[in-house]
mmCIF file of C-alpha atoms in Angstrom:
data_model
loop_
_atom_site.group_PDB
_atom_site.id
_atom_site.type_symbol
_atom_site.label_atom_id
_atom_site.label_comp_id
_atom_site.label_asym_id
_atom_site.label_seq_id
_atom_site.Cartn_x
_atom_site.Cartn_y
_atom_site.Cartn_z
ATOM 1 C CA UNK M 1 -24.021 -15.925 26.379
ATOM 2 C CA UNK M 2 -22.047 -16.061 24.243
ATOM 3 C CA UNK M 3 -17.995 -15.792 24.574
ATOM 4 C CA UNK M 4 -15.005 -13.390 23.193
ATOM 5 C CA UNK M 5 -11.584 -12.893 23.823
ATOM 6 C CA UNK M 6 -11.400 -8.769 23.673
ATOM 7 C CA UNK M 7 -14.341 -6.764 23.990
ATOM 8 C CA UNK M 8 -13.851 -3.279 23.193
ATOM 9 C CA UNK M 9 -16.228 -0.013 23.907
ATOM 10 C CA UNK M 10 -16.782 3.761 24.150
ATOM 11 C CA UNK M 11 -15.181 3.971 20.911
ATOM 12 C CA UNK M 12 -16.381 6.064 17.929
ATOM 13 C CA UNK M 13 -16.680 3.222 15.624
ATOM 14 C CA UNK M 14 -15.553 3.662 11.019
ATOM 15 C CA UNK M 15 -18.191 1.872 9.351
ATOM 16 C CA UNK M 16 -18.738 1.922 5.353
ATOM 17 C CA UNK M 17 -21.805 2.066 3.997
ATOM 18 C CA UNK M 18 -20.457 0.318 0.254
ATOM 19 C CA UNK M 19 -17.000 -0.938 -0.313
ATOM 20 C CA UNK M 20 -15.270 -0.119 -2.355
ATOM 21 C CA UNK M 21 -15.986 3.540 -0.711
ATOM 22 C CA UNK M 22 -16.166 5.815 -3.886
ATOM 23 C CA UNK M 23 -17.765 8.739 -1.827
ATOM 24 C CA UNK M 24 -16.832 10.237 1.776
ATOM 25 C CA UNK M 25 -20.197 10.206 2.954
ATOM 26 C CA UNK M 26 -20.459 6.856 2.279
ATOM 27 C CA UNK M 27 -18.414 7.094 5.824
ATOM 28 C CA UNK M 28 -20.637 7.191 9.075
ATOM 29 C CA UNK M 29 -18.982 7.059 12.965
ATOM 30 C CA UNK M 30 -21.244 4.625 15.132
ATOM 31 C CA UNK M 31 -20.582 7.155 18.448
ATOM 32 C CA UNK M 32 -20.592 4.714 21.467
ATOM 33 C CA UNK M 33 -19.983 1.942 19.299
ATOM 34 C CA UNK M 34 -18.899 -1.566 20.630
ATOM 35 C CA UNK M 35 -16.501 -3.783 19.321
ATOM 36 C CA UNK M 36 -16.911 -7.995 20.727
ATOM 37 C CA UNK M 37 -13.096 -10.520 18.823
ATOM 38 C CA UNK M 38 -13.407 -14.243 19.034
ATOM 39 C CA UNK M 39 -10.312 -15.305 18.066
ATOM 40 C CA UNK M 40 -8.229 -13.675 15.115
ATOM 41 C CA UNK M 41 -11.979 -12.341 14.646
ATOM 42 C CA UNK M 42 -14.786 -9.940 14.551
ATOM 43 C CA UNK M 43 -17.409 -11.278 15.601
ATOM 44 C CA UNK M 44 -20.271 -8.776 17.242
ATOM 45 C CA UNK M 45 -19.940 -4.640 16.004
ATOM 46 C CA UNK M 46 -22.355 -2.528 17.523
ATOM 47 C CA UNK M 47 -24.057 0.876 19.600
ATOM 48 C CA UNK M 48 -23.610 1.001 23.692
ATOM 49 C CA UNK M 49 -24.759 -1.856 25.606
ATOM 50 C CA UNK M 50 -25.578 -4.377 22.212
ATOM 51 C CA UNK M 51 -22.081 -5.563 22.905
ATOM 52 C CA UNK M 52 -20.273 -5.330 26.926
ATOM 53 C CA UNK M 53 -22.433 -7.112 29.161
ATOM 54 C CA UNK M 54 -23.352 -9.566 26.263
ATOM 55 C CA UNK M 55 -19.898 -11.288 25.566
ATOM 56 C CA UNK M 56 -18.698 -13.264 27.930
ATOM 57 C CA UNK M 57 -14.608 -13.214 29.036
ATOM 58 C CA UNK M 58 -11.701 -11.904 27.684
ATOM 59 C CA UNK M 59 -10.118 -8.588 27.816
ATOM 60 C CA UNK M 60 -12.160 -5.589 27.898
ATOM 61 C CA UNK M 61 -10.588 -2.388 26.359
ATOM 62 C CA UNK M 62 -12.479 1.362 27.141
ATOM 63 C CA UNK M 63 -11.386 3.344 23.901
ATOM 64 C CA UNK M 64 -12.594 6.646 26.163
ATOM 65 C CA UNK M 65 -14.870 7.803 23.642
ATOM 66 C CA UNK M 66 -11.454 7.783 21.182
ATOM 67 C CA UNK M 67 -11.580 6.693 17.078
ATOM 68 C CA UNK M 68 -11.588 2.787 16.528
ATOM 69 C CA UNK M 69 -10.707 2.459 12.504
ATOM 70 C CA UNK M 70 -9.390 -1.206 11.036
ATOM 71 C CA UNK M 71 -6.267 -1.701 10.625
ATOM 72 C CA UNK M 72 -4.682 0.465 7.484
ATOM 73 C CA UNK M 73 -3.684 -1.229 4.900
ATOM 74 C CA UNK M 74 -0.790 -0.086 2.336
ATOM 75 C CA UNK M 75 -1.270 -1.203 -1.233
ATOM 76 C CA UNK M 76 2.210 -0.211 -2.421
ATOM 77 C CA UNK M 77 5.354 -0.773 -1.171
ATOM 78 C CA UNK M 78 8.892 -0.730 -1.670
ATOM 79 C CA UNK M 79 10.172 -2.231 1.830
ATOM 80 C CA UNK M 80 12.434 -5.333 0.012
ATOM 81 C CA UNK M 81 15.377 -4.002 -0.539
ATOM 82 C CA UNK M 82 19.279 -2.342 0.525
ATOM 83 C CA UNK M 83 21.546 0.802 0.921
ATOM 84 C CA UNK M 84 21.138 4.487 1.242
ATOM 85 C CA UNK M 85 19.868 6.934 -1.385
ATOM 86 C CA UNK M 86 19.495 10.186 0.993
ATOM 87 C CA UNK M 87 22.473 12.299 -0.914
ATOM 88 C CA UNK M 88 20.440 11.978 -3.972
ATOM 89 C CA UNK M 89 17.836 13.737 -1.873
ATOM 90 C CA UNK M 90 20.776 16.744 -2.202
ATOM 91 C CA UNK M 91 21.151 16.252 -6.518
ATOM 92 C CA UNK M 92 17.192 16.837 -6.147
ATOM 93 C CA UNK M 93 17.286 19.813 -4.561
ATOM 94 C CA UNK M 94 19.170 21.000 -6.927
ATOM 95 C CA UNK M 95 17.449 20.631 -9.584
ATOM 96 C CA UNK M 96 18.165 17.273 -11.115
ATOM 97 C CA UNK M 97 15.563 14.958 -11.459
ATOM 98 C CA UNK M 98 14.447 11.991 -10.680
ATOM 99 C CA UNK M 99 14.249 10.706 -14.326
ATOM 100 C CA UNK M 100 18.094 12.555 -14.921
ATOM 101 C CA UNK M 101 20.071 10.410 -11.629
ATOM 102 C CA UNK M 102 18.226 7.065 -12.881
ATOM 103 C CA UNK M 103 19.455 7.737 -16.401
ATOM 104 C CA UNK M 104 23.089 8.409 -15.299
ATOM 105 C CA UNK M 105 22.200 4.624 -13.173
ATOM 106 C CA UNK M 106 21.531 6.086 -10.069
ATOM 107 C CA UNK M 107 17.533 5.730 -8.712
ATOM 108 C CA UNK M 108 16.388 2.007 -9.235
ATOM 109 C CA UNK M 109 19.446 0.742 -10.316
ATOM 110 C CA UNK M 110 22.160 2.235 -7.023
ATOM 111 C CA UNK M 111 19.950 0.131 -5.036
ATOM 112 C CA UNK M 112 19.433 -2.576 -7.253
ATOM 113 C CA UNK M 113 23.757 -2.926 -7.336
ATOM 114 C CA UNK M 114 24.233 -2.878 -2.927
ATOM 115 C CA UNK M 115 20.421 -5.410 -2.620
ATOM 116 C CA UNK M 116 22.202 -7.872 -4.948
ATOM 117 C CA UNK M 117 25.250 -7.684 -2.790
ATOM 118 C CA UNK M 118 23.121 -8.189 0.660
ATOM 119 C CA UNK M 119 22.755 -12.062 2.166
ATOM 120 C CA UNK M 120 19.405 -12.985 2.225
ATOM 121 C CA UNK M 121 19.522 -12.512 6.578
ATOM 122 C CA UNK M 122 20.226 -8.821 5.566
ATOM 123 C CA UNK M 123 17.832 -8.010 3.710
ATOM 124 C CA UNK M 124 15.211 -10.005 6.327
ATOM 125 C CA UNK M 125 16.497 -7.683 9.038
ATOM 126 C CA UNK M 126 15.834 -5.024 7.202
ATOM 127 C CA UNK M 127 12.931 -5.724 5.983
ATOM 128 C CA UNK M 128 11.574 -7.099 9.161
ATOM 129 C CA UNK M 129 12.823 -3.664 10.698
ATOM 130 C CA UNK M 130 10.690 -1.327 8.786
ATOM 131 C CA UNK M 131 7.380 -3.925 8.648
ATOM 132 C CA UNK M 132 7.784 -3.781 12.719
ATOM 133 C CA UNK M 133 7.751 0.446 12.711
ATOM 134 C CA UNK M 134 4.895 -0.092 10.536
ATOM 135 C CA UNK M 135 2.753 -2.015 12.985
ATOM 136 C CA UNK M 136 2.898 -0.023 14.861
ATOM 137 C CA UNK M 137 1.885 2.928 13.458
ATOM 138 C CA UNK M 138 -1.109 0.916 12.644
ATOM 139 C CA UNK M 139 0.011 -1.092 9.608
ATOM 140 C CA UNK M 140 -2.097 -4.307 9.885
ATOM 141 C CA UNK M 141 -1.283 -5.331 6.477
ATOM 142 C CA UNK M 142 1.613 -4.362 3.576
ATOM 143 C CA UNK M 143 1.907 -5.564 -0.089
ATOM 144 C CA UNK M 144 6.017 -6.050 -0.851
ATOM 145 C CA UNK M 145 7.219 -5.231 -4.287
ATOM 146 C CA UNK M 146 10.056 -7.127 -5.509
ATOM 147 C CA UNK M 147 11.558 -4.969 -7.819
ATOM 148 C CA UNK M 148 15.318 -4.531 -6.944
ATOM 149 C CA UNK M 149 17.194 -7.017 -7.713
ATOM 150 C CA UNK M 150 16.216 -7.335 -11.499
ATOM 151 C CA UNK M 151 17.609 -10.597 -12.718
ATOM 152 C CA UNK M 152 15.092 -13.614 -12.228
ATOM 153 C CA UNK M 153 16.635 -15.335 -9.527
ATOM 154 C CA UNK M 154 17.167 -12.462 -7.554
ATOM 155 C CA UNK M 155 13.283 -11.148 -8.173
ATOM 156 C CA UNK M 156 12.830 -14.556 -6.948
ATOM 157 C CA UNK M 157 14.825 -14.650 -3.461
ATOM 158 C CA UNK M 158 13.380 -10.860 -3.090
ATOM 159 C CA UNK M 159 9.523 -12.425 -3.100
ATOM 160 C CA UNK M 160 10.754 -14.996 -1.055
ATOM 161 C CA UNK M 161 12.241 -13.347 1.528
ATOM 162 C CA UNK M 162 8.975 -11.261 1.719
ATOM 163 C CA UNK M 163 6.913 -13.709 2.383
ATOM 164 C CA UNK M 164 9.443 -15.221 5.177
ATOM 165 C CA UNK M 165 9.283 -11.334 6.976
ATOM 166 C CA UNK M 166 5.613 -11.183 7.490
ATOM 167 C CA UNK M 167 5.148 -14.168 10.139
ATOM 168 C CA UNK M 168 8.068 -12.899 11.994
ATOM 169 C CA UNK M 169 7.627 -9.127 11.985
ATOM 170 C CA UNK M 170 3.942 -10.771 12.549
ATOM 171 C CA UNK M 171 2.021 -7.882 9.368
ATOM 172 C CA UNK M 172 0.510 -9.764 6.313
ATOM 173 C CA UNK M 173 2.174 -9.214 3.345
ATOM 174 C CA UNK M 174 0.898 -9.989 -0.616
ATOM 175 C CA UNK M 175 4.392 -10.429 -2.005
ATOM 176 C CA UNK M 176 4.762 -8.624 -5.714
ATOM 177 C CA UNK M 177 6.075 -9.661 -8.920
ATOM 178 C CA UNK M 178 7.645 -6.522 -9.712
ATOM 179 C CA UNK M 179 8.538 -5.175 -13.882
ATOM 180 C CA UNK M 180 10.400 -2.228 -12.386
ATOM 181 C CA UNK M 181 12.859 -1.259 -15.307
ATOM 182 C CA UNK M 182 15.520 -2.870 -17.845
ATOM 183 C CA UNK M 183 18.813 -3.604 -15.608
ATOM 184 C CA UNK M 184 21.794 -1.575 -16.663
ATOM 185 C CA UNK M 185 23.657 -4.155 -19.402
ATOM 186 C CA UNK M 186 19.596 -4.801 -21.143
ATOM 187 C CA UNK M 187 17.933 -0.802 -20.929
ATOM 188 C CA UNK M 188 18.729 -1.165 -26.130
ATOM 189 C CA UNK M 189 18.233 -3.832 -28.923
ATOM 190 C CA UNK M 190 18.345 -7.114 -28.742
ATOM 191 C CA UNK M 191 19.021 -6.675 -24.854
ATOM 192 C CA UNK M 192 16.216 -5.618 -24.137
ATOM 193 C CA UNK M 193 13.066 -7.239 -26.294
ATOM 194 C CA UNK M 194 15.089 -10.647 -24.620
ATOM 195 C CA UNK M 195 14.506 -9.305 -21.602
ATOM 196 C CA UNK M 196 11.158 -8.238 -21.515
ATOM 197 C CA UNK M 197 10.315 -11.812 -23.165
ATOM 198 C CA UNK M 198 12.385 -13.425 -20.446
ATOM 199 C CA UNK M 199 10.411 -12.062 -17.392
ATOM 200 C CA UNK M 200 6.605 -12.572 -19.709
ATOM 201 C CA UNK M 201 7.371 -16.250 -20.436
ATOM 202 C CA UNK M 202 9.912 -17.009 -17.979
ATOM 203 C CA UNK M 203 10.244 -15.145 -14.089
ATOM 204 C CA UNK M 204 6.597 -14.499 -14.109
ATOM 205 C CA UNK M 205 5.834 -18.384 -14.341
ATOM 206 C CA UNK M 206 8.392 -19.322 -12.173
ATOM 207 C CA UNK M 207 6.699 -16.053 -9.343
ATOM 208 C CA UNK M 208 3.563 -18.789 -8.914
ATOM 209 C CA UNK M 209 3.393 -19.530 -5.852
ATOM 210 C CA UNK M 210 5.183 -16.768 -4.677
ATOM 211 C CA UNK M 211 3.316 -14.120 -5.446
ATOM 212 C CA UNK M 212 0.195 -12.477 -6.152
ATOM 213 C CA UNK M 213 0.367 -10.047 -8.306
ATOM 214 C CA UNK M 214 2.601 -8.994 -11.300
ATOM 215 C CA UNK M 215 2.879 -5.220 -11.273
ATOM 216 C CA UNK M 216 4.578 -3.355 -14.190
ATOM 217 C CA UNK M 217 6.756 0.094 -14.256
ATOM 218 C CA UNK M 218 4.979 1.687 -17.274
ATOM 219 C CA UNK M 219 6.699 4.739 -17.341
ATOM 220 C CA UNK M 220 9.062 7.394 -19.465
ATOM 221 C CA UNK M 221 13.202 5.300 -18.636
ATOM 222 C CA UNK M 222 10.902 1.919 -16.900
ATOM 223 C CA UNK M 223 8.885 -0.123 -20.039
ATOM 224 C CA UNK M 224 6.773 0.983 -22.929
ATOM 225 C CA UNK M 225 2.699 0.296 -22.974
ATOM 226 C CA UNK M 226 3.590 -2.627 -25.104
ATOM 227 C CA UNK M 227 6.406 -3.928 -23.656
ATOM 228 C CA UNK M 228 3.987 -3.770 -19.657
ATOM 229 C CA UNK M 229 1.014 -5.338 -22.309
ATOM 230 C CA UNK M 230 2.911 -7.902 -22.044
ATOM 231 C CA UNK M 231 4.158 -8.846 -19.634
ATOM 232 C CA UNK M 232 0.892 -8.158 -17.751
ATOM 233 C CA UNK M 233 -1.144 -10.433 -20.139
ATOM 234 C CA UNK M 234 1.357 -13.117 -19.322
ATOM 235 C CA UNK M 235 0.850 -12.913 -15.660
ATOM 236 C CA UNK M 236 -3.402 -12.916 -16.506
ATOM 237 C CA UNK M 237 -2.339 -15.861 -18.342
ATOM 238 C CA UNK M 238 -0.078 -17.696 -15.546
ATOM 239 C CA UNK M 239 -3.343 -17.212 -13.089
ATOM 240 C CA UNK M 240 -1.901 -13.855 -10.739
ATOM 241 C CA UNK M 241 -3.174 -10.835 -10.550
ATOM 242 C CA UNK M 242 -2.126 -7.686 -11.994
ATOM 243 C CA UNK M 243 -1.214 -3.743 -10.774
ATOM 244 C CA UNK M 244 0.670 -0.981 -13.078
ATOM 245 C CA UNK M 245 2.383 1.420 -12.472
ATOM 246 C CA UNK M 246 1.175 4.318 -14.719
ATOM 247 C CA UNK M 247 1.610 7.798 -16.005
ATOM 248 C CA UNK M 248 4.193 8.926 -13.170
ATOM 249 C CA UNK M 249 6.832 11.041 -14.751
ATOM 250 C CA UNK M 250 5.613 11.590 -18.542
ATOM 251 C CA UNK M 251 1.642 10.440 -20.302
ATOM 252 C CA UNK M 252 2.792 8.155 -22.883
ATOM 253 C CA UNK M 253 -0.112 5.937 -23.113
ATOM 254 C CA UNK M 254 0.088 3.698 -19.818
ATOM 255 C CA UNK M 255 -2.952 4.098 -18.193
ATOM 256 C CA UNK M 256 -4.424 3.411 -21.524
ATOM 257 C CA UNK M 257 -2.233 0.411 -22.097
ATOM 258 C CA UNK M 258 -2.217 -1.508 -18.997
ATOM 259 C CA UNK M 259 -6.137 -0.756 -18.260
ATOM 260 C CA UNK M 260 -7.222 -3.294 -20.943
ATOM 261 C CA UNK M 261 -5.453 -6.225 -18.296
ATOM 262 C CA UNK M 262 -8.075 -5.997 -15.697
ATOM 263 C CA UNK M 263 -5.378 -4.409 -12.892
ATOM 264 C CA UNK M 264 -6.861 -4.694 -9.431
ATOM 265 C CA UNK M 265 -5.512 -1.035 -9.439
ATOM 266 C CA UNK M 266 -3.130 1.267 -11.691
ATOM 267 C CA UNK M 267 -1.262 3.553 -9.263
ATOM 268 C CA UNK M 268 0.532 7.206 -9.084
ATOM 269 C CA UNK M 269 -1.588 8.835 -12.327
ATOM 270 C CA UNK M 270 -0.047 11.907 -11.212
ATOM 271 C CA UNK M 271 0.318 13.071 -14.598
ATOM 272 C CA UNK M 272 -2.716 11.282 -15.645
ATOM 273 C CA UNK M 273 -5.371 13.445 -17.986
ATOM 274 C CA UNK M 274 -8.887 12.606 -18.340
ATOM 275 C CA UNK M 275 -8.385 9.623 -21.853
ATOM 276 C CA UNK M 276 -6.667 7.768 -18.076
ATOM 277 C CA UNK M 277 -9.174 8.069 -15.900
ATOM 278 C CA UNK M 278 -11.973 7.092 -18.776
ATOM 279 C CA UNK M 279 -9.499 3.864 -19.635
ATOM 280 C CA UNK M 280 -9.545 2.363 -15.468
ATOM 281 C CA UNK M 281 -13.374 3.168 -15.312
ATOM 282 C CA UNK M 282 -13.811 0.862 -17.298
ATOM 283 C CA UNK M 283 -11.507 -1.783 -16.329
ATOM 284 C CA UNK M 284 -13.423 -1.342 -13.266
ATOM 285 C CA UNK M 285 -9.926 -0.936 -11.227
ATOM 286 C CA UNK M 286 -8.161 1.331 -8.305
ATOM 287 C CA UNK M 287 -6.403 4.079 -8.091
ATOM 288 C CA UNK M 288 -3.478 4.111 -6.068
ATOM 289 C CA UNK M 289 -2.992 7.031 -5.231
ATOM 290 C CA UNK M 290 1.337 7.570 -3.152
ATOM 291 C CA UNK M 291 1.143 11.734 -2.451
ATOM 292 C CA UNK M 292 4.925 10.713 -0.389
ATOM 293 C CA UNK M 293 6.476 9.353 -3.673
ATOM 294 C CA UNK M 294 5.127 13.417 -5.542
ATOM 295 C CA UNK M 295 7.279 15.145 -2.218
ATOM 296 C CA UNK M 296 10.504 12.236 -3.007
ATOM 297 C CA UNK M 297 10.090 12.766 -6.739
ATOM 298 C CA UNK M 298 10.041 16.234 -6.800
ATOM 299 C CA UNK M 299 6.999 16.143 -8.861
ATOM 300 C CA UNK M 300 4.532 19.013 -9.409
ATOM 301 C CA UNK M 301 1.897 17.803 -10.961
ATOM 302 C CA UNK M 302 -1.077 15.917 -9.072
ATOM 303 C CA UNK M 303 -3.624 13.544 -9.767
ATOM 304 C CA UNK M 304 -6.625 13.962 -11.264
ATOM 305 C CA UNK M 305 -8.941 13.377 -8.034
ATOM 306 C CA UNK M 306 -11.749 14.824 -9.225
ATOM 307 C CA UNK M 307 -12.011 13.142 -12.724
ATOM 308 C CA UNK M 308 -11.563 9.585 -10.392
ATOM 309 C CA UNK M 309 -14.288 10.465 -8.339
ATOM 310 C CA UNK M 310 -16.454 12.086 -11.645
ATOM 311 C CA UNK M 311 -16.417 7.930 -12.849
ATOM 312 C CA UNK M 312 -16.809 6.670 -9.965
ATOM 313 C CA UNK M 313 -13.257 5.339 -9.750
ATOM 314 C CA UNK M 314 -12.575 3.986 -6.136
ATOM 315 C CA UNK M 315 -9.715 4.932 -4.163
ATOM 316 C CA UNK M 316 -6.343 3.506 -2.283
ATOM 317 C CA UNK M 317 -4.033 5.052 -0.517
ATOM 318 C CA UNK M 318 -0.144 3.415 -0.075
ATOM 319 C CA UNK M 319 3.138 4.616 1.004
ATOM 320 C CA UNK M 320 5.557 3.834 -0.913
ATOM 321 C CA UNK M 321 7.544 2.977 0.731
ATOM 322 C CA UNK M 322 10.938 3.138 -1.318
ATOM 323 C CA UNK M 323 15.038 3.856 -0.665
ATOM 324 C CA UNK M 324 13.951 6.842 -3.398
ATOM 325 C CA UNK M 325 11.294 7.540 0.415
ATOM 326 C CA UNK M 326 12.258 5.607 3.063
ATOM 327 C CA UNK M 327 8.637 6.871 4.621
ATOM 328 C CA UNK M 328 6.574 4.432 6.402
ATOM 329 C CA UNK M 329 3.499 4.900 7.262
ATOM 330 C CA UNK M 330 0.119 4.967 6.534
ATOM 331 C CA UNK M 331 -1.228 7.967 9.330
ATOM 332 C CA UNK M 332 1.197 10.691 6.974
ATOM 333 C CA UNK M 333 -0.087 9.169 3.840
ATOM 334 C CA UNK M 334 -3.546 9.328 5.082
ATOM 335 C CA UNK M 335 -2.306 13.350 6.161
ATOM 336 C CA UNK M 336 -0.613 14.211 2.528
ATOM 337 C CA UNK M 337 -3.466 12.871 0.640
ATOM 338 C CA UNK M 338 -6.586 15.536 2.633
ATOM 339 C CA UNK M 339 -3.091 18.107 1.795
ATOM 340 C CA UNK M 340 -1.772 17.284 -1.234
ATOM 341 C CA UNK M 341 -4.485 15.470 -3.183
ATOM 342 C CA UNK M 342 -7.761 16.962 -1.631
ATOM 343 C CA UNK M 343 -9.820 14.047 -0.353
ATOM 344 C CA UNK M 344 -11.640 14.758 2.052
ATOM 345 C CA UNK M 345 -10.179 13.055 5.436
ATOM 346 C CA UNK M 346 -13.021 9.865 4.924
ATOM 347 C CA UNK M 347 -11.806 9.502 1.605
ATOM 348 C CA UNK M 348 -8.689 9.302 2.771
ATOM 349 C CA UNK M 349 -8.924 6.789 5.610
ATOM 350 C CA UNK M 350 -11.420 4.561 3.494
ATOM 351 C CA UNK M 351 -8.731 4.988 0.966
ATOM 352 C CA UNK M 352 -6.275 3.463 3.397
ATOM 353 C CA UNK M 353 -8.726 0.507 4.880
ATOM 354 C CA UNK M 354 -11.547 -0.785 3.018
ATOM 355 C CA UNK M 355 -10.478 0.837 -0.916
ATOM 356 C CA UNK M 356 -6.751 -0.707 0.119
ATOM 357 C CA UNK M 357 -7.522 -4.269 1.348
ATOM 358 C CA UNK M 358 -9.767 -4.991 -1.848
ATOM 359 C CA UNK M 359 -7.203 -3.675 -4.480
ATOM 360 C CA UNK M 360 -5.038 -6.065 -3.080
ATOM 361 C CA UNK M 361 -7.922 -8.843 -3.058
ATOM 362 C CA UNK M 362 -8.779 -9.187 0.382
ATOM 363 C CA UNK M 363 -11.695 -9.007 1.170
ATOM 364 C CA UNK M 364 -12.147 -10.650 4.497
ATOM 365 C CA UNK M 365 -10.475 -7.346 6.039
ATOM 366 C CA UNK M 366 -10.743 -3.501 5.680
ATOM 367 C CA UNK M 367 -13.946 -3.240 7.258
ATOM 368 C CA UNK M 368 -15.203 -3.729 11.388
ATOM 369 C CA UNK M 369 -17.695 -5.370 10.801
ATOM 370 C CA UNK M 370 -18.564 -9.667 12.058
ATOM 371 C CA UNK M 371 -16.680 -11.745 10.314
ATOM 372 C CA UNK M 372 -13.740 -9.890 8.816
ATOM 373 C CA UNK M 373 -10.667 -9.939 10.742
ATOM 374 C CA UNK M 374 -10.316 -8.273 13.662
ATOM 375 C CA UNK M 375 -7.667 -5.632 12.573
ATOM 376 C CA UNK M 376 -7.920 -2.450 14.572
ATOM 377 C CA UNK M 377 -6.031 0.891 15.578
ATOM 378 C CA UNK M 378 -7.644 2.980 18.396
ATOM 379 C CA UNK M 379 -6.794 6.499 17.158
ATOM 380 C CA UNK M 380 -5.849 9.376 19.606
ATOM 381 C CA UNK M 381 -8.577 10.934 17.641
ATOM 382 C CA UNK M 382 -12.457 11.868 18.470
ATOM 383 C CA UNK M 383 -13.266 11.995 14.547
ATOM 384 C CA UNK M 384 -12.630 10.786 11.254
ATOM 385 C CA UNK M 385 -12.129 15.085 10.564
ATOM 386 C CA UNK M 386 -9.157 14.977 13.088
ATOM 387 C CA UNK M 387 -7.016 13.125 11.276
ATOM 388 C CA UNK M 388 -4.893 15.995 8.385
ATOM 389 C CA UNK M 389 -5.653 18.342 11.370
ATOM 390 C CA UNK M 390 -3.880 16.972 14.238
ATOM 391 C CA UNK M 391 -0.761 15.104 12.692
ATOM 392 C CA UNK M 392 3.343 14.773 12.909
ATOM 393 C CA UNK M 393 2.770 12.301 15.328
ATOM 394 C CA UNK M 394 1.840 9.059 16.330
ATOM 395 C CA UNK M 395 -1.944 8.637 16.699
ATOM 396 C CA UNK M 396 -2.251 4.806 17.501
ATOM 397 C CA UNK M 397 -2.407 4.014 20.928
ATOM 398 C CA UNK M 398 -3.997 0.530 20.129
ATOM 399 C CA UNK M 399 -2.530 -1.507 17.056
ATOM 400 C CA UNK M 400 -4.379 -5.351 17.031
ATOM 401 C CA UNK M 401 -3.895 -7.277 14.497
ATOM 402 C CA UNK M 402 -5.473 -10.165 13.711
ATOM 403 C CA UNK M 403 -7.185 -10.530 16.841
ATOM 404 C CA UNK M 404 -4.241 -10.057 18.916
ATOM 405 C CA UNK M 405 -3.329 -6.854 20.821
ATOM 406 C CA UNK M 406 0.872 -6.114 19.455
ATOM 407 C CA UNK M 407 0.977 -1.913 21.055
ATOM 408 C CA UNK M 408 -0.900 -0.630 24.094
ATOM 409 C CA UNK M 409 -0.973 2.547 25.308
ATOM 410 C CA UNK M 410 -4.509 3.122 26.538
ATOM 411 C CA UNK M 411 -3.925 4.967 30.332
ATOM 412 C CA UNK M 412 -5.136 1.725 32.161
#
C-alpha cells in the first residue's frame, strides 16, 4: 500500500480539462473527490474511494463537501515598496487623474523616494508581512516586480529582497525586473535616451540570476513603444522571460509593439481594441487582467474580454498589489473580475490558478493532478458558482503550500 503524508477527502475538486484554460467549459468539478499528498507533491487525485483507504499513514482532512482548488497564483504584483499614498486617493476622488498625479511628481515617483530611503531590513519586514497575509488568503505563488527605485543598484536590491523574502514568508516568489518609468531627472532628451539604453544594455544583463522576467510599463507617461521594444529585445537576448504593462491609460500602440517580443503576458489592457487583441493572440501571450487596478485609478474603460475570448487569448489574473492599491487578496481579484470584467466564475478561478501559473512559466503547479506541487485551498464554499456571489470575506479555510498545511480553519 503506497504512503501519503496527507489525504483530503469529501471534497469538490476543481479540475481543468486543458491548460491554459480558454473556455469556462474546460473547468469541471469532481464531487466527493479525494487527493493524496506525499512530500511537496500530489501523488493521486481521484473519485471517492480511489484514494482514501488506498494510501496509508499521514494526516486526513475531511473537506466536508467543500470546494478544493489549486493554490492561488498572483501573476502581477509590485509588493516590495515603502511609504504610503493614501492621501492620493482623496485627490483622485476630487477628480485628479492618475496621469496628472504622476506628472506632478507623485504616484510612482513618491514611492521611489520612500523606497530608496528605506533600509533592506525595513523593506524585508514590509514585504514579508504582505506575503504572509497573501498566503493566509490562499496565494501560494506570487510574482514580484522591482521598479520602485529606478536606479540600477536600487533595482537589483529590490530583486534580492524579493528573493530572500520568499523563504521567510513561505510563499514562492517569481522576481521580475521592471522598467517602471524613467526617473525624474531623466524624463526628457538625452538623459532619457541614456537611461533607456543603460537599462537595456547594462541593468538587464546584471539582473540575470536575480530575475526570471523583465517587464516594461509601456504607456503615456511611462515608456514609448520604441523604448519598450528595445528593453524587451535586450531581455530576450539575455535569456530572460518578458512581460509588459500595456494599454492601461492610453492607446499609443503599446500592445502591438511589446507583442513583437513574444511576452509571457501583456497586462492591464483597459483601453485595448481589436488591433491589440490580434497582436497578443499572434504572439501567443496571456492577457493579464488586474481589476483592482482599474478601481484604484478610477478608470472607466474595461479590457475587451469578449474579444479576448473570440481570439482565444488565455486570461490570467493578478492583484496588482502596489503602493497605488494595497490590495493583497487574489480572492478579491477573482470577485472583481466577475463583477467588473464579466468573467464567469469558472474563468476567473482558472485565471487565478492554472493560467496565472503558466503565465509565469510554472507548469509544475496550478492544477490538482498527480505530479503537481501540492499547493491547495479548501474554500468555505461548495460550488464554483458561489465565487463572486458569496464575497467580501476570507473564504479560504485551509491553505496548503508545497504539501504543508499552513492554515486550517476546518471544524475538528
